[in-house]
XYZ file of C-alpha atoms in Angstrom:
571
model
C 0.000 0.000 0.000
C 2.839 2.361 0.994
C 4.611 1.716 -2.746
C 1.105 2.776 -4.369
C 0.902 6.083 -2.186
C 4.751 6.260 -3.586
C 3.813 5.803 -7.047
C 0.612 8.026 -7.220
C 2.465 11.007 -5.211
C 5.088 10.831 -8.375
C 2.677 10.673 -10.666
C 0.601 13.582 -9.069
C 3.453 16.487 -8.928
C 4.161 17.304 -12.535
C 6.315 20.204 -11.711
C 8.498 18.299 -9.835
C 10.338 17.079 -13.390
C 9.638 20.276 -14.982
C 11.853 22.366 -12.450
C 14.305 19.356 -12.524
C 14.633 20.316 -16.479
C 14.635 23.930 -15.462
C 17.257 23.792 -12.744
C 21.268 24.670 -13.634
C 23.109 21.489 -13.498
C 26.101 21.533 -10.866
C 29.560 21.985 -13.051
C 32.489 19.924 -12.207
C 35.313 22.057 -11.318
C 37.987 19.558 -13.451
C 35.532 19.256 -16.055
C 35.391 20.391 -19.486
C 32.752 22.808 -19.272
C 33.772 24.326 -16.293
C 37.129 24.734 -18.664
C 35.556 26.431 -21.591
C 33.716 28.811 -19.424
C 36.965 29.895 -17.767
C 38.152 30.480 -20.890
C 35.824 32.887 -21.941
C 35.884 34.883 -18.980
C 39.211 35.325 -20.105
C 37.518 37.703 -22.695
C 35.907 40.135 -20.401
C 38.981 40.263 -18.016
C 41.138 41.216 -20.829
C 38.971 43.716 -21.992
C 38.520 45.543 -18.937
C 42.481 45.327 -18.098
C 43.747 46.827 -21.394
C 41.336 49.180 -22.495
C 39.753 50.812 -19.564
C 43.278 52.572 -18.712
C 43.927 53.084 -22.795
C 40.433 55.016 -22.625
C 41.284 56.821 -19.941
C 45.105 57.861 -20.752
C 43.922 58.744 -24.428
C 40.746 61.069 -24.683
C 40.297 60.614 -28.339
C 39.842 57.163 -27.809
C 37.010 57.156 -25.570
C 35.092 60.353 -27.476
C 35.593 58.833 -30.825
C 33.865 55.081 -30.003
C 31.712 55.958 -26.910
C 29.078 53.947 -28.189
C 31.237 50.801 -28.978
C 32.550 51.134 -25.295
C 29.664 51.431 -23.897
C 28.098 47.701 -25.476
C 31.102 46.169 -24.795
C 31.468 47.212 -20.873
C 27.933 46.185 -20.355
C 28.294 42.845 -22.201
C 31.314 42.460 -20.020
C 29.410 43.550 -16.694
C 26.748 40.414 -18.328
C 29.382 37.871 -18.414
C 30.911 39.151 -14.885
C 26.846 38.350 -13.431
C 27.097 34.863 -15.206
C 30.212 34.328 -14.010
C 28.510 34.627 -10.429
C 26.005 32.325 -11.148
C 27.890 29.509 -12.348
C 30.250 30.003 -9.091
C 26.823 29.118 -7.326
C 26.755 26.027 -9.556
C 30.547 24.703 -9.376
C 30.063 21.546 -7.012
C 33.724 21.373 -4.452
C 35.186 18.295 -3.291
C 34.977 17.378 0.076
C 36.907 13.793 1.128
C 37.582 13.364 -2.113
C 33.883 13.416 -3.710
C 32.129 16.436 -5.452
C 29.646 18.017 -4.017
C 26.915 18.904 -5.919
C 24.398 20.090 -3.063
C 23.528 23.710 -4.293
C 22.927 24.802 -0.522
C 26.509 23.432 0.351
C 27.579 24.930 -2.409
C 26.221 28.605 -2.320
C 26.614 28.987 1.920
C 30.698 27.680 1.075
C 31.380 30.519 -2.029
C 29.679 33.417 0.630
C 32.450 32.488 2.889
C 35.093 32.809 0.241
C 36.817 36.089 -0.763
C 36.295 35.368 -3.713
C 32.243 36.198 -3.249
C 33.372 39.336 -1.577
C 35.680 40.522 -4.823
C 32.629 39.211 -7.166
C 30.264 41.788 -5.359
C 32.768 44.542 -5.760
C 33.602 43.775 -9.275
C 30.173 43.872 -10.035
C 29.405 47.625 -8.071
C 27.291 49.776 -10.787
C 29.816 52.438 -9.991
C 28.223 53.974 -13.424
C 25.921 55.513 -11.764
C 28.490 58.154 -11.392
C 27.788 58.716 -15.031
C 24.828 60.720 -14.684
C 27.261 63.216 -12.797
C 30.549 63.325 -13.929
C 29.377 62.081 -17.917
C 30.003 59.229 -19.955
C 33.628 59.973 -20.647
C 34.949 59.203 -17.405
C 35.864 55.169 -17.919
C 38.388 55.482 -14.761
C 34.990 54.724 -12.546
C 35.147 50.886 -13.843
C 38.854 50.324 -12.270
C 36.735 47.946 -10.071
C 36.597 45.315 -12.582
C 39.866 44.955 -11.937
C 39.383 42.457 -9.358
C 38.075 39.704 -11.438
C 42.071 39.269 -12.829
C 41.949 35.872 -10.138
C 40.032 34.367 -12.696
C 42.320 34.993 -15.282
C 44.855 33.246 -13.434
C 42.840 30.549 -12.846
C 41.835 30.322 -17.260
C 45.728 30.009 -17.245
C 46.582 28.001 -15.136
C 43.838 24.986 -15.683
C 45.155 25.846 -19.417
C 48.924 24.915 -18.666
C 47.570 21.635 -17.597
C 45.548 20.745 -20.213
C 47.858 21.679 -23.137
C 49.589 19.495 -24.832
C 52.638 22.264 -25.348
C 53.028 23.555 -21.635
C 56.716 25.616 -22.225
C 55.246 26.868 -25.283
C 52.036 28.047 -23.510
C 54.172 29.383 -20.642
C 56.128 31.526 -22.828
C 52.945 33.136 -24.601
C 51.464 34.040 -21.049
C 55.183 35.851 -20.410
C 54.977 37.713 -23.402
C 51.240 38.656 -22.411
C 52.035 39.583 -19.026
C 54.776 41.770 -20.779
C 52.582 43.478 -23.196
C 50.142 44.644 -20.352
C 53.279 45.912 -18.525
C 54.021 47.921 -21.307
C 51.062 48.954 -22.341
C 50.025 50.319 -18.843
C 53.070 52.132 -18.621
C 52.966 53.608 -22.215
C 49.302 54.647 -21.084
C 50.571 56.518 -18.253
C 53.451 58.334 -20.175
C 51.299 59.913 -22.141
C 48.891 61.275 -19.397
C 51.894 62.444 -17.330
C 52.980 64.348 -20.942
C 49.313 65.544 -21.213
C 50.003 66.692 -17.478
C 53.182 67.918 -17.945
C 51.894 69.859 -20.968
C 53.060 68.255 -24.833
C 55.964 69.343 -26.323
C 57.480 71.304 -22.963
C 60.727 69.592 -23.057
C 62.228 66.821 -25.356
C 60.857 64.153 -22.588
C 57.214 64.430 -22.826
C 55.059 63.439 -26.235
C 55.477 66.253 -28.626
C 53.012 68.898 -29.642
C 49.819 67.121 -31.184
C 49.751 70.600 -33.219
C 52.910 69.291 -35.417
C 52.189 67.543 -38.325
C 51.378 63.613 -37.901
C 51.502 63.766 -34.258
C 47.782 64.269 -33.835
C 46.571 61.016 -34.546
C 45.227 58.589 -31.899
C 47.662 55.728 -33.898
C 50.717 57.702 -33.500
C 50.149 58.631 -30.169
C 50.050 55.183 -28.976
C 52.231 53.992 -31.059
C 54.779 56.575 -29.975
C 54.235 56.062 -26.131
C 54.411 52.456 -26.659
C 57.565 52.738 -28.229
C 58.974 55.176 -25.449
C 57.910 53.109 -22.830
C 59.443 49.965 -24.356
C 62.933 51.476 -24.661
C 62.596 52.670 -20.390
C 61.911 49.343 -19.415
C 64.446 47.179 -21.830
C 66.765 49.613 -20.190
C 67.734 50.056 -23.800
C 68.612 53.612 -23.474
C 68.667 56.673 -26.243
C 66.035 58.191 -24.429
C 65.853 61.739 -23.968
C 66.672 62.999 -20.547
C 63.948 64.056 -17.751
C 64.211 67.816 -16.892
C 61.271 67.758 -14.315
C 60.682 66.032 -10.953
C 57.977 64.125 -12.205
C 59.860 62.698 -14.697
C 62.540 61.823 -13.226
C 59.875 59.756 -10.539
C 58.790 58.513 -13.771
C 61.983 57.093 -15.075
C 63.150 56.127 -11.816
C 59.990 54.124 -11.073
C 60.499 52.488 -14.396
C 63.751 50.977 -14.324
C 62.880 49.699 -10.885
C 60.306 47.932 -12.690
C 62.698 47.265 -15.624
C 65.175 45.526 -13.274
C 62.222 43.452 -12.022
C 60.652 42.114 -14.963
C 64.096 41.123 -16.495
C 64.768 39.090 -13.508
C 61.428 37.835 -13.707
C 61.801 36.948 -17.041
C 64.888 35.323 -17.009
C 63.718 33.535 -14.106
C 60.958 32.329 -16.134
C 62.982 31.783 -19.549
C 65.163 29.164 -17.034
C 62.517 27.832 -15.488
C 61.104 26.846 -19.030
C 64.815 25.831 -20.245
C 64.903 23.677 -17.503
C 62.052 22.300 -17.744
C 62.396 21.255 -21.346
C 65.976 19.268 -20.767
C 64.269 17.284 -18.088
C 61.824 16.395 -19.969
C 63.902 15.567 -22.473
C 66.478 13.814 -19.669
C 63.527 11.613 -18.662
C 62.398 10.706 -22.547
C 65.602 10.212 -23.943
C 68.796 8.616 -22.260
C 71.397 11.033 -21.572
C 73.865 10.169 -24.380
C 76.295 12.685 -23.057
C 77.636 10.367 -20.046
C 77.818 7.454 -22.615
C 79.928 9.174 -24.788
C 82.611 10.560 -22.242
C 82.988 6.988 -20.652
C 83.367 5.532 -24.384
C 86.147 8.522 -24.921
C 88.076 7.450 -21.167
C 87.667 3.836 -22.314
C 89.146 4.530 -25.769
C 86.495 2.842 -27.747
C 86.976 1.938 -31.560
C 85.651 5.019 -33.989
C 83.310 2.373 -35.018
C 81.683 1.030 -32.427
C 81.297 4.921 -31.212
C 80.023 6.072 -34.048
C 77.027 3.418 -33.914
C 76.115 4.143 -30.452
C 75.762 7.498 -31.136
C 73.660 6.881 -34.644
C 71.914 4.957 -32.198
C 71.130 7.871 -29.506
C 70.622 10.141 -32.426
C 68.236 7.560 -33.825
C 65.793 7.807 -30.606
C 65.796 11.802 -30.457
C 64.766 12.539 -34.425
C 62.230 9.860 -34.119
C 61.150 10.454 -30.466
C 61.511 7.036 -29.127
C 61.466 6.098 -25.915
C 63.401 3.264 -24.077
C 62.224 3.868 -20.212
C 58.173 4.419 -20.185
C 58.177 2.943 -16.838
C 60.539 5.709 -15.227
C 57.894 7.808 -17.063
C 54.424 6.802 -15.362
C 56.101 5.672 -11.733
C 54.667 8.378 -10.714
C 50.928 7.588 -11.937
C 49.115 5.096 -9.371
C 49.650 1.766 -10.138
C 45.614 1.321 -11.538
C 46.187 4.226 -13.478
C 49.099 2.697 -14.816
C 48.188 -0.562 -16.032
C 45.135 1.517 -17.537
C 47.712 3.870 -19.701
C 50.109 0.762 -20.945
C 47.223 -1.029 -21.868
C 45.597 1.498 -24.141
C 49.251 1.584 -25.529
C 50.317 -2.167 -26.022
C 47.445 -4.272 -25.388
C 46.909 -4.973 -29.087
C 50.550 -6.029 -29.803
C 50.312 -8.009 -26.941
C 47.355 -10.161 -27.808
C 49.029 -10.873 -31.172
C 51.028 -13.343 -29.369
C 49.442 -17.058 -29.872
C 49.701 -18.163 -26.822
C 48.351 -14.868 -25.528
C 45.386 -15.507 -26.806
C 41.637 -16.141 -25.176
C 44.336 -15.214 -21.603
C 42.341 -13.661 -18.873
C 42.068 -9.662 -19.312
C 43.984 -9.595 -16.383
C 46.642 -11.664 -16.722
C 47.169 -9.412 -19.971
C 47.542 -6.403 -18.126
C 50.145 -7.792 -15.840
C 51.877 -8.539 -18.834
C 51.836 -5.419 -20.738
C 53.610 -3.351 -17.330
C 56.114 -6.014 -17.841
C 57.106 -5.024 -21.338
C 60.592 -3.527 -22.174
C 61.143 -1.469 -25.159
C 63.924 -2.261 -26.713
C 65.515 -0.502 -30.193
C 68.098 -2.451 -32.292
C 70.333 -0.455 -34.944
C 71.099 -1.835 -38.449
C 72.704 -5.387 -38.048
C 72.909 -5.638 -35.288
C 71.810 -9.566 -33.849
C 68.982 -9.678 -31.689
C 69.606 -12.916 -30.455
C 71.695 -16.136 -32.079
C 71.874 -19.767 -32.660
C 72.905 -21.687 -29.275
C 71.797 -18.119 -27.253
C 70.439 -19.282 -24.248
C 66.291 -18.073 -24.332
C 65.482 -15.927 -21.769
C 63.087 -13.445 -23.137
C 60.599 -13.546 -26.009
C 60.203 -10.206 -28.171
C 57.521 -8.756 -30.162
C 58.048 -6.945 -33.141
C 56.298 -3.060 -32.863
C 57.982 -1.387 -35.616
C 60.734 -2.854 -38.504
C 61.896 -5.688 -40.112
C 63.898 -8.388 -38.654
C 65.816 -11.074 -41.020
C 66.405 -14.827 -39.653
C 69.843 -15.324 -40.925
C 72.495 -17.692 -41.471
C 75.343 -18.348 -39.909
C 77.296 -16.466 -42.181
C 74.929 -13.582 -41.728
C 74.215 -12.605 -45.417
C 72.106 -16.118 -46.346
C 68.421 -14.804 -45.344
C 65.625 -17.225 -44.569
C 62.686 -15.236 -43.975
C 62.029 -12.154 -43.101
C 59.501 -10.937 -39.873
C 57.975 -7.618 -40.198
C 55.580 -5.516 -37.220
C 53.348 -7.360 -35.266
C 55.214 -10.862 -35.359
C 56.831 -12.448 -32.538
C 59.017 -14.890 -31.882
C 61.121 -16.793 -28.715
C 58.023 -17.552 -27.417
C 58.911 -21.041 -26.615
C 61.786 -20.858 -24.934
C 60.774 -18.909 -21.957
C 57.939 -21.285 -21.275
C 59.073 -24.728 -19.131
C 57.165 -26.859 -21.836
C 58.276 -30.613 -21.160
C 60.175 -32.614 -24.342
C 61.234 -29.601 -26.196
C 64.147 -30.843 -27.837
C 65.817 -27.726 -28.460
C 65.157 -27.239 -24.417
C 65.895 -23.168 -23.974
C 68.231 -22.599 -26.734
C 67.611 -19.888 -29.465
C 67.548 -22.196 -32.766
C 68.381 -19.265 -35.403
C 70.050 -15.841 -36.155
C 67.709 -13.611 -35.765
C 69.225 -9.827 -37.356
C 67.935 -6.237 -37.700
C 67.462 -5.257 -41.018
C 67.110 -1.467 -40.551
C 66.328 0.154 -36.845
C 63.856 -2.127 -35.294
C 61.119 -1.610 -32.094
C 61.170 -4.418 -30.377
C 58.658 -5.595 -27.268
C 60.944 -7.468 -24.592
C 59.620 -9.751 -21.721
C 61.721 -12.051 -19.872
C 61.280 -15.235 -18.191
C 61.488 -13.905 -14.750
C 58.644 -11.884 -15.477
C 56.466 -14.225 -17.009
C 56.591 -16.443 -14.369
C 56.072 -13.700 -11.519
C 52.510 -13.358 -13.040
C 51.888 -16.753 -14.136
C 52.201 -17.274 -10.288
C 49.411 -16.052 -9.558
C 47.712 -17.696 -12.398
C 48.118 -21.605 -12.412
C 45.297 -21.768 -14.862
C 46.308 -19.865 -17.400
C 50.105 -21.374 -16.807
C 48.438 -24.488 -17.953
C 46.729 -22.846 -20.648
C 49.981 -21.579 -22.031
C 51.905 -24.735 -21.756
C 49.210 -26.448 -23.638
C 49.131 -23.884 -26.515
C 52.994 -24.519 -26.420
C 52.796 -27.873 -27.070
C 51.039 -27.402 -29.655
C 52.886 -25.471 -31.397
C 56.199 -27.244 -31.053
C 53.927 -30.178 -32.297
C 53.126 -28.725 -35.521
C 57.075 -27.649 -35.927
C 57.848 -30.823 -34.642
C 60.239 -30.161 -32.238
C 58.179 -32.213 -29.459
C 59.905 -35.164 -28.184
C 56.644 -37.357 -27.072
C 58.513 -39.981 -25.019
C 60.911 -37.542 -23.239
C 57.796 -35.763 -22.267
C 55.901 -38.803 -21.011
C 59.339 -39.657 -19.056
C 59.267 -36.095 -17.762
C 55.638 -36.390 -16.473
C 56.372 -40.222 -15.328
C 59.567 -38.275 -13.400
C 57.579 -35.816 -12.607
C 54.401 -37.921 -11.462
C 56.846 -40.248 -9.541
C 58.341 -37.045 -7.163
C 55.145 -35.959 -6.690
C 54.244 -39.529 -5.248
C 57.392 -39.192 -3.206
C 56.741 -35.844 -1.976
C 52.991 -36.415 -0.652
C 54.453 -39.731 1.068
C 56.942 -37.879 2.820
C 54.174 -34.886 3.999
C 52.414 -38.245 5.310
C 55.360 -39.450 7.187
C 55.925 -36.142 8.603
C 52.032 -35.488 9.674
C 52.328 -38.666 11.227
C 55.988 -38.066 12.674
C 54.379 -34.461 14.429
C 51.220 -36.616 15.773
C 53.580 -39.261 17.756
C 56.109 -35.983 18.616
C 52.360 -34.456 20.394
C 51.293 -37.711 22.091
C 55.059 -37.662 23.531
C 54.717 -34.392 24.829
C 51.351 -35.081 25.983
C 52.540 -37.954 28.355
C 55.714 -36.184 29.387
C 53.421 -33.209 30.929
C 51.416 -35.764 32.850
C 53.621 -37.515 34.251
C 55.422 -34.332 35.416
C 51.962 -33.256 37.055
C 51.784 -36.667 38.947
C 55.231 -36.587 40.298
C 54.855 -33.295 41.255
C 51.689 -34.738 43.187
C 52.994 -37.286 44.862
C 56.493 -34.976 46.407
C 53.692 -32.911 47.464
C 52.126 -35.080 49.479
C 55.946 -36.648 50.622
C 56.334 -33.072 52.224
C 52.932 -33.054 53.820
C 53.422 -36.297 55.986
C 56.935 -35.686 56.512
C 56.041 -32.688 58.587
C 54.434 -35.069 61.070
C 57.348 -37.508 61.869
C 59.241 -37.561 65.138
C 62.400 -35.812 65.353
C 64.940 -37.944 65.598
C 67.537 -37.953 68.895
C 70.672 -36.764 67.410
C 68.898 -33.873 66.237
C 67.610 -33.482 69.912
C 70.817 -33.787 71.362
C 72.378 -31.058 68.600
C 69.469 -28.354 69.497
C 70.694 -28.794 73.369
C 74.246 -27.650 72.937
C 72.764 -24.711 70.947
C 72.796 -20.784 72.173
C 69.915 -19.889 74.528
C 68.315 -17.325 72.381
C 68.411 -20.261 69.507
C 67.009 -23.100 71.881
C 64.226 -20.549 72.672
C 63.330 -19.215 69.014
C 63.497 -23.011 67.923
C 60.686 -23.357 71.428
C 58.705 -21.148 70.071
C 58.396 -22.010 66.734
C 57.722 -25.485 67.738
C 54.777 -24.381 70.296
C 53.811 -22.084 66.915
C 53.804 -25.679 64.432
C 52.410 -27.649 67.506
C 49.740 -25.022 67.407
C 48.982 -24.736 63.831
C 47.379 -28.488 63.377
């Protein structure tokens, strides 16, 4: 009865799905939309930081597009009121799971600053308009304090892209720009100040030719201000106080930014050579030991064709060092997407548990192999199987020129030899040449490995081994009565083994019973001197012990009286 009240309730409050389709969905703060709207807030930010002071510095600027300025500070004031809304509608994390309760959410951005500087950013101080006119764009300096946003477009941007130096450098050279322009802003009010053309310092006379347009005027302070604070010199000297405050405050600043920006240019440098450091092996040490060692020209000069070989073609030998860092899950996750499918070429890879794949692929090595140079040779002892990514691979004679076949990407081979597969009669010896062609990927996993995670999987172990046999079958390279003397050997120590585990079980049951009967019989001996001491106490004392407790000191004789009175007393 209670589920039908349930079901008719639902049924009788349409609105309750309508204002569920109304209602702002909670944004994801790592998300992608979340993203994309920080991005264009990066718009309206912008806007308000660059041309607000180049509107009020220049006056022909802001008279000559009033109406322009005007749409696009109130479609920036529109975006700064959406910007507040979805802040109301970015869920948080709290112990590591996003919130998306809209009351959490609101009450926890009122107690932020950042609410406060949303409010203040947002104060219609154009109002003052209807006072002090249109023309007065200075009021709006309070939009200034939506630049943490910016920030915060930039930074979730550095993350994202797939060129992070790169990106860095642009936001230097933007951060730059706004220096300069700001300051080239101010230059030309302090010459408007000052009074133009006064002195060789200020901006000259808008009255000479060329020098009245709004182009040239930024164009020129621009120019001036750029040459202050790259400390470049051939400026003109200050003859007033306020410019030499001007030019003082300005190479302060200049000496700033340039160590700021060489800070950042090294930071980026850095960066980039560890990156490279971590991709790449450093080639550098290899090439001063070969130089102490006095290594053949020739044998030099291919290990460093080789090192060369991995830079131009961005190849990388150590992709664990790369993701130790990433949880292990995460991990597996990322080298599966990468080499799952070259893995389940293998044959006996095939119809394995997902899992046991994924072991696998963390336990592949990349390995790259210059032109002819032997992978592996006839006799070689097998321990490690490779899978060919990328190349072509020649089975070879012993002379090394005669060529047999040729194996190309996605084949594999040494399979069999790192798998304990009983009568293979070339046991777990490599049985050919097996030579680069040109410069080969190769996929590398070793015995050890193998059997770490086929360990943990006895079924698929037996899975293997069977696909194994089958294929050494087919080459026929399967001895069938060494195998059935291996699994009669085999069978045989088994037996052995389980008859010893008996004798020992049966071994630790007599050792018990032993131990068993040694306790009790301690507890009845123990017992019976017990009960010895007990009636001992009540024999008479004999008369040479009489006689000896007569010749004793008086103060003994009468401690020994008393403490017979006290035992003749005690019973």
């Amino acid at each position: 009865m209670s589920q039908d009240s349930k079901v008719k309730t639902t049924e009788s409050s349409p609105s309750a799905p309508s204002k569920a389709r109304t209602s702002l969905p909670v944004l994801d703060p790592s998300g992608d939309y979340y993203y994309w709207w920080l991005n264009t807030m990066v718009f309206p930010v912008m806007y308000n930081l660059i041309i607000i002071v180049c509107r009020a510095c220049f006056p022909d600027l802001q008279h000559g597009y009033l109406v322009a300025w005007l749409v696009l500070d109130y479609t920036s004031d529109l975006l700064y009121l959406l910007d507040i809304v979805v802040r109301f509608h970015t869920g948080f994390l709290d112990q590591g799971i996003l919130v998306v309760d809209k009351g959490r959410i609101s009450s926890r951005y009122i107690r932020t600053w950042s609410f406060f500087l949303d409010l203040v950013s947002l104060m219609p101080t154009d109002v003052a308009y209807v006072r002090l006119g249109p023309h007065t764009p200075m009021l709006r300096l309070n939009r200034f304090l939506r630049v943490p946003r910016l920030f915060e477009a930039f930074d979730r941007t550095e993350t994202r892209t797939a060129y992070p130096n790169a990106f860095r450098i642009t936001k230097l050279m933007l951060y730059i720009f706004v220096v300069i322009h700001w300051n080239s802003c101010l230059y030309f009010a302090l010459s408007r100040y000052l009074g133009f053309g006064r002195d060789a310092w200020v901006y000259p006379d808008p009255a000479q030719p060329g020098f009245e347009r709004l182009r040239r005027q930024y164009l020129y302070s621009f120019y001036f201000s750029t040459l202050i604070l790259t400390t470049v010199g051939d400026t003109p000297l200050p003859a007033r106080e306020e410019e030499y405050l001007f030019m003082v405050g300005d190479f302060l600043l200049a000496v700033m930014g340039f160590a700021t920006i060489m800070g950042s240019m090294s930071s980026v440098i850095y960066n980039m050579n560890t990156a490279d450091a971590t991709f790449y092996p450093d080639h550098a040490l290899v090439k001063k030991y070969m130089k102490q060692q006095h290594v053949n020209r020739r044998l030099e000069r291919r290990v460093i064709d080789w090192y060369q070989h991995l830079q131009i073609n961005k190849k990388m030998t150590n992709e664990i060092a790369i993701l130790q860092h990433l949880p292990e899950r995460l991990r597996a996750e990322v080298a599966v997407s990468v080499h799952l499918s070259t893995l389940s070429r293998v044959q006996i890879f095939q119809n394995c548990e997902a899992s046991l794949l994924e072991e696998l692929v963390l336990k592949l090595q990349p390995q790259t192999y210059s032109p002819g140079e032997y992978v592996c040779r006839k006799g070689d002892i097998g321990r490690e199987m490779y899978i060919i990514r990328e190349g072509q691979l020649a089975v070879v004679a012993d002379d090394g020129v005669t060529q047999y076949a040729v194996l190309g990407a996605g084949l594999y081979f040494g399979e069999i030899s790192i798998i304990n597969i009983k009568g293979n009669m070339s046991g777990n010896r490599r049985t050919a040449n097996i030579k680069s062609l040109g410069y080969s990927d190769l996929f590398c996993l070793s015995k050890e490995d193998l059997r770490e995670v086929l360990s943990e999987y006895p079924q698929a172990q037996v899975v293997m081994e069977e696909k194994g046999r089958e294929i050494l079958l087919k080459m026929n390279k399967l001895d069938v009565n060494a195998e059935a003397a291996e699994i009669a050997l085999q069978e045989a120590t088994e037996s052995r083994l389980r008859g010893l585990d008996q004798q020992l079980d049966d071994l630790q049951t007599k050792f018990a019973r032993l131990l068993a009967e040694l306790e009790s019989s301690a507890l009845k001996i123990a017992y019976r001197i017990e009960r010895l001491e007990w009636q001992t106490r009540e024999w008479p004392m004999p008369e040479e012990l009489a006689e000896a407790d007569d010749e004793g000191e008086p103060g003994e004789r009468a401690s020994q009286g008393g403490e017979g009175r006290t035992a003749q007393e005690g019973p």
